[in-house]
Short mmCIF file of N, CA, C and O in Angstrom, two decimals:
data_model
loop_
_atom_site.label_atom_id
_atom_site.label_comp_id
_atom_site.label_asym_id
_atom_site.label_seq_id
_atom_site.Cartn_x
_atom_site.Cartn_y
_atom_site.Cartn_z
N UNK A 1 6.03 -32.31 45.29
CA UNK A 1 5.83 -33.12 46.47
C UNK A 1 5.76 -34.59 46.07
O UNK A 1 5.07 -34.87 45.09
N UNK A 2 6.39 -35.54 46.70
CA UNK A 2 6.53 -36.94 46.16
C UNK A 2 5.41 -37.52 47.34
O UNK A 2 5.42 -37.26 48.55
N UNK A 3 4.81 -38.05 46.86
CA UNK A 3 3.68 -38.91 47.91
C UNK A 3 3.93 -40.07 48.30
O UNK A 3 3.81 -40.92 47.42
N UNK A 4 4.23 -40.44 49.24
CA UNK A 4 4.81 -42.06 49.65
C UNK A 4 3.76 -42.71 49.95
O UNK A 4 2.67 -42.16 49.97
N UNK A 5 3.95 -44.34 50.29
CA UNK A 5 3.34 -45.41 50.28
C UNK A 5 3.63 -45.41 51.76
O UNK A 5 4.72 -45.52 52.33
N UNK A 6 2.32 -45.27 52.29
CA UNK A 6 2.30 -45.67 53.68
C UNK A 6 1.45 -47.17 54.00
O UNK A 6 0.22 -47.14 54.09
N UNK A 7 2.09 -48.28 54.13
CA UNK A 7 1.68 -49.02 54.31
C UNK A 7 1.39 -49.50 56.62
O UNK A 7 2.23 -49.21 57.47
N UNK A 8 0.23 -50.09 56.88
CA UNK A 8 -0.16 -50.26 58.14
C UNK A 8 0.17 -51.79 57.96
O UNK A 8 0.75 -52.05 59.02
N UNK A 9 0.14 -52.77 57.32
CA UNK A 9 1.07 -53.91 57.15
C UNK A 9 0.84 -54.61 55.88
O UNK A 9 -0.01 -54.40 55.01
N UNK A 10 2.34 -56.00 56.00
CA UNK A 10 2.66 -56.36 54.86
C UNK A 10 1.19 -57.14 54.64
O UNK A 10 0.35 -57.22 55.54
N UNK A 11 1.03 -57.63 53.48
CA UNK A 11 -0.10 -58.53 53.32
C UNK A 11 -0.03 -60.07 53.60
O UNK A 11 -0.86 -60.98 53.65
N UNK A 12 1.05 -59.98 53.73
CA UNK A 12 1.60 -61.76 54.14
C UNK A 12 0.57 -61.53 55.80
O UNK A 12 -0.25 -62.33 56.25
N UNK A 13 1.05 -60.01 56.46
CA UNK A 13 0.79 -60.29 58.15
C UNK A 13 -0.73 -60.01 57.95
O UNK A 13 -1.44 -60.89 58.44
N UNK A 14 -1.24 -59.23 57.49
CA UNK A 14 -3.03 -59.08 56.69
C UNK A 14 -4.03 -60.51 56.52
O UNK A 14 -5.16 -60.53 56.99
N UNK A 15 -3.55 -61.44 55.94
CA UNK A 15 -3.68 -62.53 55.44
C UNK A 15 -3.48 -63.47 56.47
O UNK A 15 -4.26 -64.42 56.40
N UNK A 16 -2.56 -63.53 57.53
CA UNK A 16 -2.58 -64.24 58.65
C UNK A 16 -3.84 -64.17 59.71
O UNK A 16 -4.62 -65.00 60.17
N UNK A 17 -3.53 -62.09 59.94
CA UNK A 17 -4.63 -61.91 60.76
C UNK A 17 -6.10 -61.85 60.63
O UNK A 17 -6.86 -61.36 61.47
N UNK A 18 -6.56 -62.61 59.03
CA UNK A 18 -7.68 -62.69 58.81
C UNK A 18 -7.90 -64.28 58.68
O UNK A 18 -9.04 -64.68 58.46
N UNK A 19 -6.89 -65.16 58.80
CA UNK A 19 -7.14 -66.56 59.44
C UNK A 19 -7.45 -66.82 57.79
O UNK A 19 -8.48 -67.37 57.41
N UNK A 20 -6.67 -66.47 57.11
CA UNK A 20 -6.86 -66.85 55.62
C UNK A 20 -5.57 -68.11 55.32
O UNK A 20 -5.74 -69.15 54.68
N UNK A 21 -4.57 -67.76 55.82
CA UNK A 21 -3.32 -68.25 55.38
C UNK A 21 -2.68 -68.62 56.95
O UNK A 21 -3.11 -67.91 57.85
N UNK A 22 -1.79 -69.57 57.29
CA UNK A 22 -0.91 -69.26 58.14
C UNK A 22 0.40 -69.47 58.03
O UNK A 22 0.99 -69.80 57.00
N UNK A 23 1.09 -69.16 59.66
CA UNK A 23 2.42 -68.38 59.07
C UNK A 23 3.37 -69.49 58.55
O UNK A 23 4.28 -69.21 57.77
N UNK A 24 3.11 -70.98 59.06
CA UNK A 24 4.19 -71.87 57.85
C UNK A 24 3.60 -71.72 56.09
O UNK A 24 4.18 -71.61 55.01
N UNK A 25 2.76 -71.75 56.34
CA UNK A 25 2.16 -71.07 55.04
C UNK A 25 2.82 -70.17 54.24
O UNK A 25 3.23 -70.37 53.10
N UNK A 26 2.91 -69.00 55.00
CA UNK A 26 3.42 -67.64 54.46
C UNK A 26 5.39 -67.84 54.42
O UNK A 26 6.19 -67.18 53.75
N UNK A 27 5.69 -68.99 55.38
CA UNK A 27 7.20 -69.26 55.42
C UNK A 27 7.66 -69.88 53.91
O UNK A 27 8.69 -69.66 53.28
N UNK A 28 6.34 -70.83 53.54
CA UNK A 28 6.57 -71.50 52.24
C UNK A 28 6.56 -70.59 51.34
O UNK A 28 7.61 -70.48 50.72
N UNK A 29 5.62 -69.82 51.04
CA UNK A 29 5.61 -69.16 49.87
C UNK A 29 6.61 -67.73 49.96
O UNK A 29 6.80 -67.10 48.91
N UNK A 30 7.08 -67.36 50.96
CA UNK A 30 8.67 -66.52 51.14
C UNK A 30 9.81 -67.19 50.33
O UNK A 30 10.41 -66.84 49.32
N UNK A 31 9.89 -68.22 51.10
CA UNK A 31 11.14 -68.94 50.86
C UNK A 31 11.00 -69.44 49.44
O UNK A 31 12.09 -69.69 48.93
N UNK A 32 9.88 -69.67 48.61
CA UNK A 32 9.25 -69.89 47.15
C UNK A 32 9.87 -68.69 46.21
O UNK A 32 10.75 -68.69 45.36
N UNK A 33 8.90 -67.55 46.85
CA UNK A 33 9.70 -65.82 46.49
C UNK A 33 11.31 -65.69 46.50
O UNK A 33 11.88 -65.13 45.57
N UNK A 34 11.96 -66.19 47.49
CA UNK A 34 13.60 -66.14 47.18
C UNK A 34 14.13 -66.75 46.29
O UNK A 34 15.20 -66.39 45.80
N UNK A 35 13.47 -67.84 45.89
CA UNK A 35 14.38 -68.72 45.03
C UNK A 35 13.71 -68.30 43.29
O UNK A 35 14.36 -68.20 42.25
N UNK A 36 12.59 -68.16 43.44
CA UNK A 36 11.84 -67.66 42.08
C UNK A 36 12.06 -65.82 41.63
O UNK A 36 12.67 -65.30 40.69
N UNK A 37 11.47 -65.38 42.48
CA UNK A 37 11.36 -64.03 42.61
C UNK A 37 9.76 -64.02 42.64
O UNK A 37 8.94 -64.85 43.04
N UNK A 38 9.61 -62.36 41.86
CA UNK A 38 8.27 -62.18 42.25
C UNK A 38 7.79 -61.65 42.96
O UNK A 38 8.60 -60.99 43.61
N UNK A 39 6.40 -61.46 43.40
CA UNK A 39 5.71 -61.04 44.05
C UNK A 39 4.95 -62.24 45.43
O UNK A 39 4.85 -63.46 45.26
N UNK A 40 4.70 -61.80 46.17
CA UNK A 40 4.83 -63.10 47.14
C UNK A 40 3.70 -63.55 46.86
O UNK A 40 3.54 -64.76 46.75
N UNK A 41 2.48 -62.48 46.64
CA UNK A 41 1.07 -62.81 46.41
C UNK A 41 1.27 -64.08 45.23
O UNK A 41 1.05 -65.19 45.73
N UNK A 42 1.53 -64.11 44.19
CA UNK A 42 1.43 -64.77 43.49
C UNK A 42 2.21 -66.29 43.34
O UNK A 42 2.03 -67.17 42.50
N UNK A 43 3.11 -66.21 44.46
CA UNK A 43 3.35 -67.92 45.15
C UNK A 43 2.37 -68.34 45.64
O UNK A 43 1.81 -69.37 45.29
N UNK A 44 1.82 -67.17 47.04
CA UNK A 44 0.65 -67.70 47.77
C UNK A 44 -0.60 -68.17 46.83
O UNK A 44 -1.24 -69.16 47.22
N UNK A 45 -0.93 -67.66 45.85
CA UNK A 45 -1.76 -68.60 44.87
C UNK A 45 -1.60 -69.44 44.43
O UNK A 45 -2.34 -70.42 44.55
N UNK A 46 -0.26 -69.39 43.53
CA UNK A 46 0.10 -70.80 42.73
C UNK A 46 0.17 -71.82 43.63
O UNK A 46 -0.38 -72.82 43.18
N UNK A 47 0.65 -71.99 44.78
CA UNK A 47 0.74 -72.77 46.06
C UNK A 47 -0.85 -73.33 46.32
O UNK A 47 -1.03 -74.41 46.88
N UNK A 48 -2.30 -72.24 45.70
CA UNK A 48 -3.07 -72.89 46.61
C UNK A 48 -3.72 -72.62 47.75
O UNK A 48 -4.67 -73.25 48.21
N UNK A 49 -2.96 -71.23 48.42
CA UNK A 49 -2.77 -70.62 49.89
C UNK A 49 -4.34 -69.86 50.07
O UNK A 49 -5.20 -69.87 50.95
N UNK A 50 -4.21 -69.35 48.98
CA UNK A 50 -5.42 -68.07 48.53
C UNK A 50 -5.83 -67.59 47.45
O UNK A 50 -5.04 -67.38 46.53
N UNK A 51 -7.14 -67.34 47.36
CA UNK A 51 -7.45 -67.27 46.15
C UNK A 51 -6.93 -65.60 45.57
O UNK A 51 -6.35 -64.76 46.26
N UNK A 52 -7.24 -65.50 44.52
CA UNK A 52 -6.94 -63.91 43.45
C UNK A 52 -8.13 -62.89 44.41
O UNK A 52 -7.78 -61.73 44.59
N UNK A 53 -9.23 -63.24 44.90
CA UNK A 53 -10.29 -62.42 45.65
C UNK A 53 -9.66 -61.87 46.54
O UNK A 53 -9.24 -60.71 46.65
N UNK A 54 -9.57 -63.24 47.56
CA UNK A 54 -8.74 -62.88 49.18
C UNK A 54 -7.62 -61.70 48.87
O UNK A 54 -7.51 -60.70 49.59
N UNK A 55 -6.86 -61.93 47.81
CA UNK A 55 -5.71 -61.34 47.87
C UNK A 55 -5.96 -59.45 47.51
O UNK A 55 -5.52 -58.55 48.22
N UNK A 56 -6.70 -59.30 46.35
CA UNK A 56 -7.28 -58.04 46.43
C UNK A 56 -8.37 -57.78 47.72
O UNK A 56 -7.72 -56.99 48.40
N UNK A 57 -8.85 -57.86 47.99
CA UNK A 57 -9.82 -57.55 49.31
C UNK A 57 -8.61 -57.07 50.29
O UNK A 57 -8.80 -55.93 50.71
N UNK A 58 -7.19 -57.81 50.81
CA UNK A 58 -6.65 -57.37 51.56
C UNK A 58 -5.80 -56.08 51.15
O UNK A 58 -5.49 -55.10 51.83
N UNK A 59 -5.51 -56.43 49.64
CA UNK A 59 -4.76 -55.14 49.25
C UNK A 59 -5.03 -53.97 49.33
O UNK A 59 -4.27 -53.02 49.50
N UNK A 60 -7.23 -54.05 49.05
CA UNK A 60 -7.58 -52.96 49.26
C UNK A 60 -7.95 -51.97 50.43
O UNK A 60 -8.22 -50.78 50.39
N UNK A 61 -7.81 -53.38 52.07
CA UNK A 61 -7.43 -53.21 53.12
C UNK A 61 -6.07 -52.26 53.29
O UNK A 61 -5.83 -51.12 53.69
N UNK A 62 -5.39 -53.26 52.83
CA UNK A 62 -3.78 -52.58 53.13
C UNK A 62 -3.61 -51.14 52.80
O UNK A 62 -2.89 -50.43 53.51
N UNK A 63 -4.44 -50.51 51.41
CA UNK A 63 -4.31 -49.28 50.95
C UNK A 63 -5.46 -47.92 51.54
O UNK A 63 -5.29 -46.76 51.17
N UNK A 64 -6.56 -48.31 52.44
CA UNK A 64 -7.33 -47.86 52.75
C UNK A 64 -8.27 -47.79 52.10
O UNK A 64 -8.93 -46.81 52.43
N UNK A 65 -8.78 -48.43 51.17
CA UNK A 65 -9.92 -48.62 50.07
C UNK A 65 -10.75 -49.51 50.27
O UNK A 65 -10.40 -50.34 51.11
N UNK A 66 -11.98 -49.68 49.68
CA UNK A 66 -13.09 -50.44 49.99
C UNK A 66 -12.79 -51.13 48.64
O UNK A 66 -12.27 -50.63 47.65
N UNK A 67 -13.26 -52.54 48.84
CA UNK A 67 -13.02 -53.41 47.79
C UNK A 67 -14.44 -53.56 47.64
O UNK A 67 -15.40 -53.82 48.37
N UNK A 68 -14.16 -53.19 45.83
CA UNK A 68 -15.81 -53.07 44.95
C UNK A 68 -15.71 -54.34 43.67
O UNK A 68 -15.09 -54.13 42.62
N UNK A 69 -16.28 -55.41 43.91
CA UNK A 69 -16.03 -56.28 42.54
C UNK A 69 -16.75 -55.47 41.40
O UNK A 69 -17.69 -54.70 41.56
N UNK A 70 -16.20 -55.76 40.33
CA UNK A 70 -16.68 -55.04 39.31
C UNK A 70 -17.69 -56.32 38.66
O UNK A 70 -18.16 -55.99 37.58
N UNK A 71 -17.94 -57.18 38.94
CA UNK A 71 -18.12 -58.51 37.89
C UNK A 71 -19.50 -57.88 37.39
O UNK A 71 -19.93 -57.81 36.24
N UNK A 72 -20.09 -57.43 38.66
CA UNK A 72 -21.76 -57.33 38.66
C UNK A 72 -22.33 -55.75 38.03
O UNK A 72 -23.52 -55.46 38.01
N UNK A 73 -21.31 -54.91 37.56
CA UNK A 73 -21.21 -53.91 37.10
C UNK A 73 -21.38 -53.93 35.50
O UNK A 73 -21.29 -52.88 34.86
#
């Protein structure tokens, strides 16, 4: 049985609807992603957009998981 990736949305639209980033925002760091490659998350940082936190917290949104920092562990 192959288990797929069900995603409920991209994190670019995650990141909007949590008033973290907006969407000329997310236009810059796309259009950043086409010409570089990559992963988009990691324009939206280098850019400035969002921090490395924001960006896991939503991922772990996006995947159905509770986001646990480990720092304090």
């Amino acid at each position: 049985m192959n288990p797929q990736r069900v995603l409920k949305a991209k994190i670019g639209e995650l990141l909007i609807e949590r008033d973290l980033i907006s969407q000329k925002q997310l236009d810059i760091a796309l259009e950043e992603q086409k010409e570089k490659g990559g992963y988009i998350s990691q324009h939206l940082i280098s850019l400035g957009f969002v921090s490395e936190i924001n960006i896991a917290e939503c991922l772990a949104s996006q995947y159905g998981f509770a986001y646990l920092p480990l720092a304090r562990y």
